[in-house]
mmCIF file of C-alpha atoms in Angstrom:
data_model
loop_
_atom_site.group_PDB
_atom_site.id
_atom_site.type_symbol
_atom_site.label_atom_id
_atom_site.label_comp_id
_atom_site.label_asym_id
_atom_site.label_seq_id
_atom_site.Cartn_x
_atom_site.Cartn_y
_atom_site.Cartn_z
ATOM 1 C CA MET C 118 0.000 0.000 0.000
ATOM 2 C CA LEU C 119 2.860 2.357 0.771
ATOM 3 C CA LEU C 120 4.288 1.902 -2.734
ATOM 4 C CA ALA C 121 0.886 2.455 -4.331
ATOM 5 C CA ARG C 122 0.213 5.555 -2.231
ATOM 6 C CA ARG C 123 3.594 7.018 -3.153
ATOM 7 C CA LYS C 124 3.157 6.295 -6.850
ATOM 8 C CA HIS C 125 -0.540 7.258 -7.024
ATOM 9 C CA PRO C 126 -1.244 9.800 -4.259
ATOM 10 C CA GLY C 127 -4.769 11.022 -3.734
ATOM 11 C CA VAL C 128 -6.536 8.160 -5.515
ATOM 12 C CA SER C 129 -7.985 4.867 -4.337
ATOM 13 C CA ASN C 130 -5.412 2.103 -4.114
ATOM 14 C CA ARG C 131 -7.631 -0.862 -3.363
ATOM 15 C CA LEU C 132 -6.571 -4.100 -5.061
ATOM 16 C CA ASP C 133 -9.445 -3.869 -7.561
ATOM 17 C CA ASP C 134 -8.468 -0.302 -8.452
ATOM 18 C CA LEU C 135 -4.813 -1.229 -8.883
ATOM 19 C CA CYS C 136 -5.768 -4.172 -11.106
ATOM 20 C CA SER C 137 -7.845 -1.843 -13.221
ATOM 21 C CA ARG C 138 -5.067 0.757 -13.374
ATOM 22 C CA TYR C 139 -2.496 -1.805 -14.557
ATOM 23 C CA ALA C 140 -4.873 -3.758 -16.839
ATOM 24 C CA ILE C 141 -4.666 -6.916 -14.735
ATOM 25 C CA ASP C 142 -7.626 -9.244 -15.194
ATOM 26 C CA ASN C 143 -9.328 -9.739 -11.839
ATOM 27 C CA SER C 144 -12.620 -11.089 -13.198
ATOM 28 C CA ARG C 145 -12.154 -14.319 -11.202
ATOM 29 C CA ARG C 146 -12.200 -12.279 -7.981
ATOM 30 C CA THR C 147 -15.841 -12.511 -6.951
ATOM 31 C CA LYS C 148 -14.978 -12.603 -3.245
ATOM 32 C CA HIS C 149 -11.893 -12.211 -1.112
ATOM 33 C CA GLY C 150 -9.676 -15.268 -1.323
ATOM 34 C CA ALA C 151 -6.132 -15.313 0.003
ATOM 35 C CA LEU C 152 -4.576 -17.273 -2.864
ATOM 36 C CA LEU C 153 -6.179 -15.307 -5.707
ATOM 37 C CA ASP C 154 -5.577 -11.990 -3.927
ATOM 38 C CA ALA C 155 -1.912 -12.922 -3.458
ATOM 39 C CA GLU C 156 -1.558 -13.786 -7.151
ATOM 40 C CA LEU C 157 -3.175 -10.519 -8.198
ATOM 41 C CA LEU C 158 -1.091 -8.557 -5.725
ATOM 42 C CA ALA C 159 2.080 -10.140 -7.098
ATOM 43 C CA GLU C 160 1.146 -8.963 -10.603
ATOM 44 C CA VAL C 161 0.303 -5.484 -9.302
ATOM 45 C CA TYR C 162 3.589 -5.326 -7.393
ATOM 46 C CA ILE C 163 5.588 -6.188 -10.513
ATOM 47 C CA ASP C 164 3.880 -3.355 -12.379
ATOM 48 C CA LEU C 165 4.159 -0.979 -9.423
ATOM 49 C CA ILE C 166 7.929 -1.308 -9.232
ATOM 50 C CA GLY C 167 8.266 -1.248 -13.028
ATOM 51 C CA ALA C 168 9.832 -4.689 -13.208
ATOM 52 C CA ARG C 169 7.596 -6.337 -15.809
ATOM 53 C CA GLN C 170 9.860 -7.675 -18.535
ATOM 54 C CA SER C 171 8.085 -8.132 -21.825
ATOM 55 C CA GLN C 172 10.611 -10.664 -23.141
ATOM 56 C CA LEU C 173 10.699 -12.875 -20.045
ATOM 57 C CA ILE C 174 9.539 -16.313 -21.172
ATOM 58 C CA LEU C 175 8.046 -17.152 -17.759
ATOM 59 C CA ALA C 176 5.824 -14.084 -18.045
ATOM 60 C CA THR C 177 4.484 -15.462 -21.338
ATOM 61 C CA GLU C 178 3.563 -18.761 -19.700
ATOM 62 C CA ALA C 179 1.828 -16.965 -16.829
ATOM 63 C CA ARG C 180 -0.179 -14.829 -19.250
ATOM 64 C CA ASP C 181 -1.193 -17.893 -21.293
ATOM 65 C CA ALA C 182 -2.685 -19.413 -18.139
ATOM 66 C CA HIS C 183 -4.837 -16.276 -17.705
ATOM 67 C CA GLY C 184 -5.955 -15.959 -21.316
ATOM 68 C CA ALA C 185 -3.112 -14.114 -23.079
ATOM 69 C CA ARG C 186 -4.094 -10.686 -21.740
ATOM 70 C CA TYR C 187 -1.042 -8.826 -22.948
ATOM 71 C CA GLY C 188 -0.798 -10.217 -26.467
ATOM 72 C CA ASP C 189 1.357 -12.895 -27.941
ATOM 73 C CA MET C 190 5.097 -12.879 -27.505
ATOM 74 C CA PRO C 191 7.485 -14.995 -29.531
ATOM 75 C CA ARG C 192 8.980 -17.936 -27.674
ATOM 76 C CA ARG C 193 12.686 -18.335 -27.980
ATOM 77 C CA GLN C 194 13.965 -21.790 -28.842
ATOM 78 C CA ARG C 195 17.320 -23.160 -27.780
ATOM 79 C CA GLU C 196 19.747 -23.595 -30.644
ATOM 80 C CA ILE C 197 21.026 -26.798 -29.032
ATOM 81 C CA PRO C 198 18.444 -28.730 -26.973
ATOM 82 C CA LEU C 199 19.388 -29.620 -23.412
ATOM 83 C CA MET C 200 20.406 -33.191 -22.753
ATOM 84 C CA PRO C 201 17.793 -35.270 -20.906
ATOM 85 C CA ARG C 202 18.464 -35.348 -17.172
ATOM 86 C CA VAL C 203 16.499 -38.541 -16.527
ATOM 87 C CA THR C 204 18.451 -41.657 -17.352
ATOM 88 C CA GLU C 205 17.036 -45.042 -18.266
ATOM 89 C CA ALA C 206 18.176 -46.254 -14.830
ATOM 90 C CA ASP C 207 16.081 -43.460 -13.246
ATOM 91 C CA ARG C 208 13.058 -44.517 -15.289
ATOM 92 C CA ALA C 209 13.517 -48.158 -14.281
ATOM 93 C CA ALA C 210 13.854 -47.214 -10.608
ATOM 94 C CA HIS C 211 10.662 -45.166 -10.863
ATOM 95 C CA ARG C 212 8.760 -48.041 -12.501
ATOM 96 C CA ASP C 213 9.977 -50.375 -9.735
ATOM 97 C CA PHE C 214 8.852 -47.900 -7.071
ATOM 98 C CA VAL C 215 5.409 -47.437 -8.633
ATOM 99 C CA ALA C 216 5.014 -51.218 -8.782
ATOM 100 C CA THR C 217 5.416 -51.340 -4.975
ATOM 101 C CA LEU C 218 2.385 -49.073 -4.507
ATOM 102 C CA GLY C 219 -0.101 -51.795 -5.295
ATOM 103 C CA GLU C 220 -3.070 -52.029 -7.602
ATOM 104 C CA LYS C 221 -4.925 -48.896 -6.454
ATOM 105 C CA PRO C 222 -2.559 -46.028 -5.683
ATOM 106 C CA LEU C 223 -4.076 -42.926 -4.098
ATOM 107 C CA TRP C 224 -3.892 -40.769 -7.235
ATOM 108 C CA ALA C 225 -5.718 -43.324 -9.417
ATOM 109 C CA GLU C 226 -9.107 -41.986 -8.306
ATOM 110 C CA PHE C 227 -8.155 -38.515 -9.557
ATOM 111 C CA LEU C 228 -7.023 -39.818 -12.954
ATOM 112 C CA GLY C 229 -10.194 -41.791 -13.535
ATOM 113 C CA ALA C 230 -8.283 -45.077 -13.428
#
């Protein structure tokens, strides 16, 4: 609030007003919810301090999750792909571990299995 008051003195600095001022979509905010308010506040904070980086790839992914509010940005591709970090031995160890969980693991009900 202190940052918002310093940057925008004399006007309302409620979260909804700040979202509107910085063109941040808060349409999912029908009531106060800690998680959603924290996510919105994080976006407002980034704009408040002037740290939004238009070419930051992570920002593109975050915008895609909220409906591409700020327009499309080109994704950079690596010239040389990274080597896989998971070895065949890791995959085998994982399969062996999953086999020890039995016929009906906890997550099966969430996957419709």
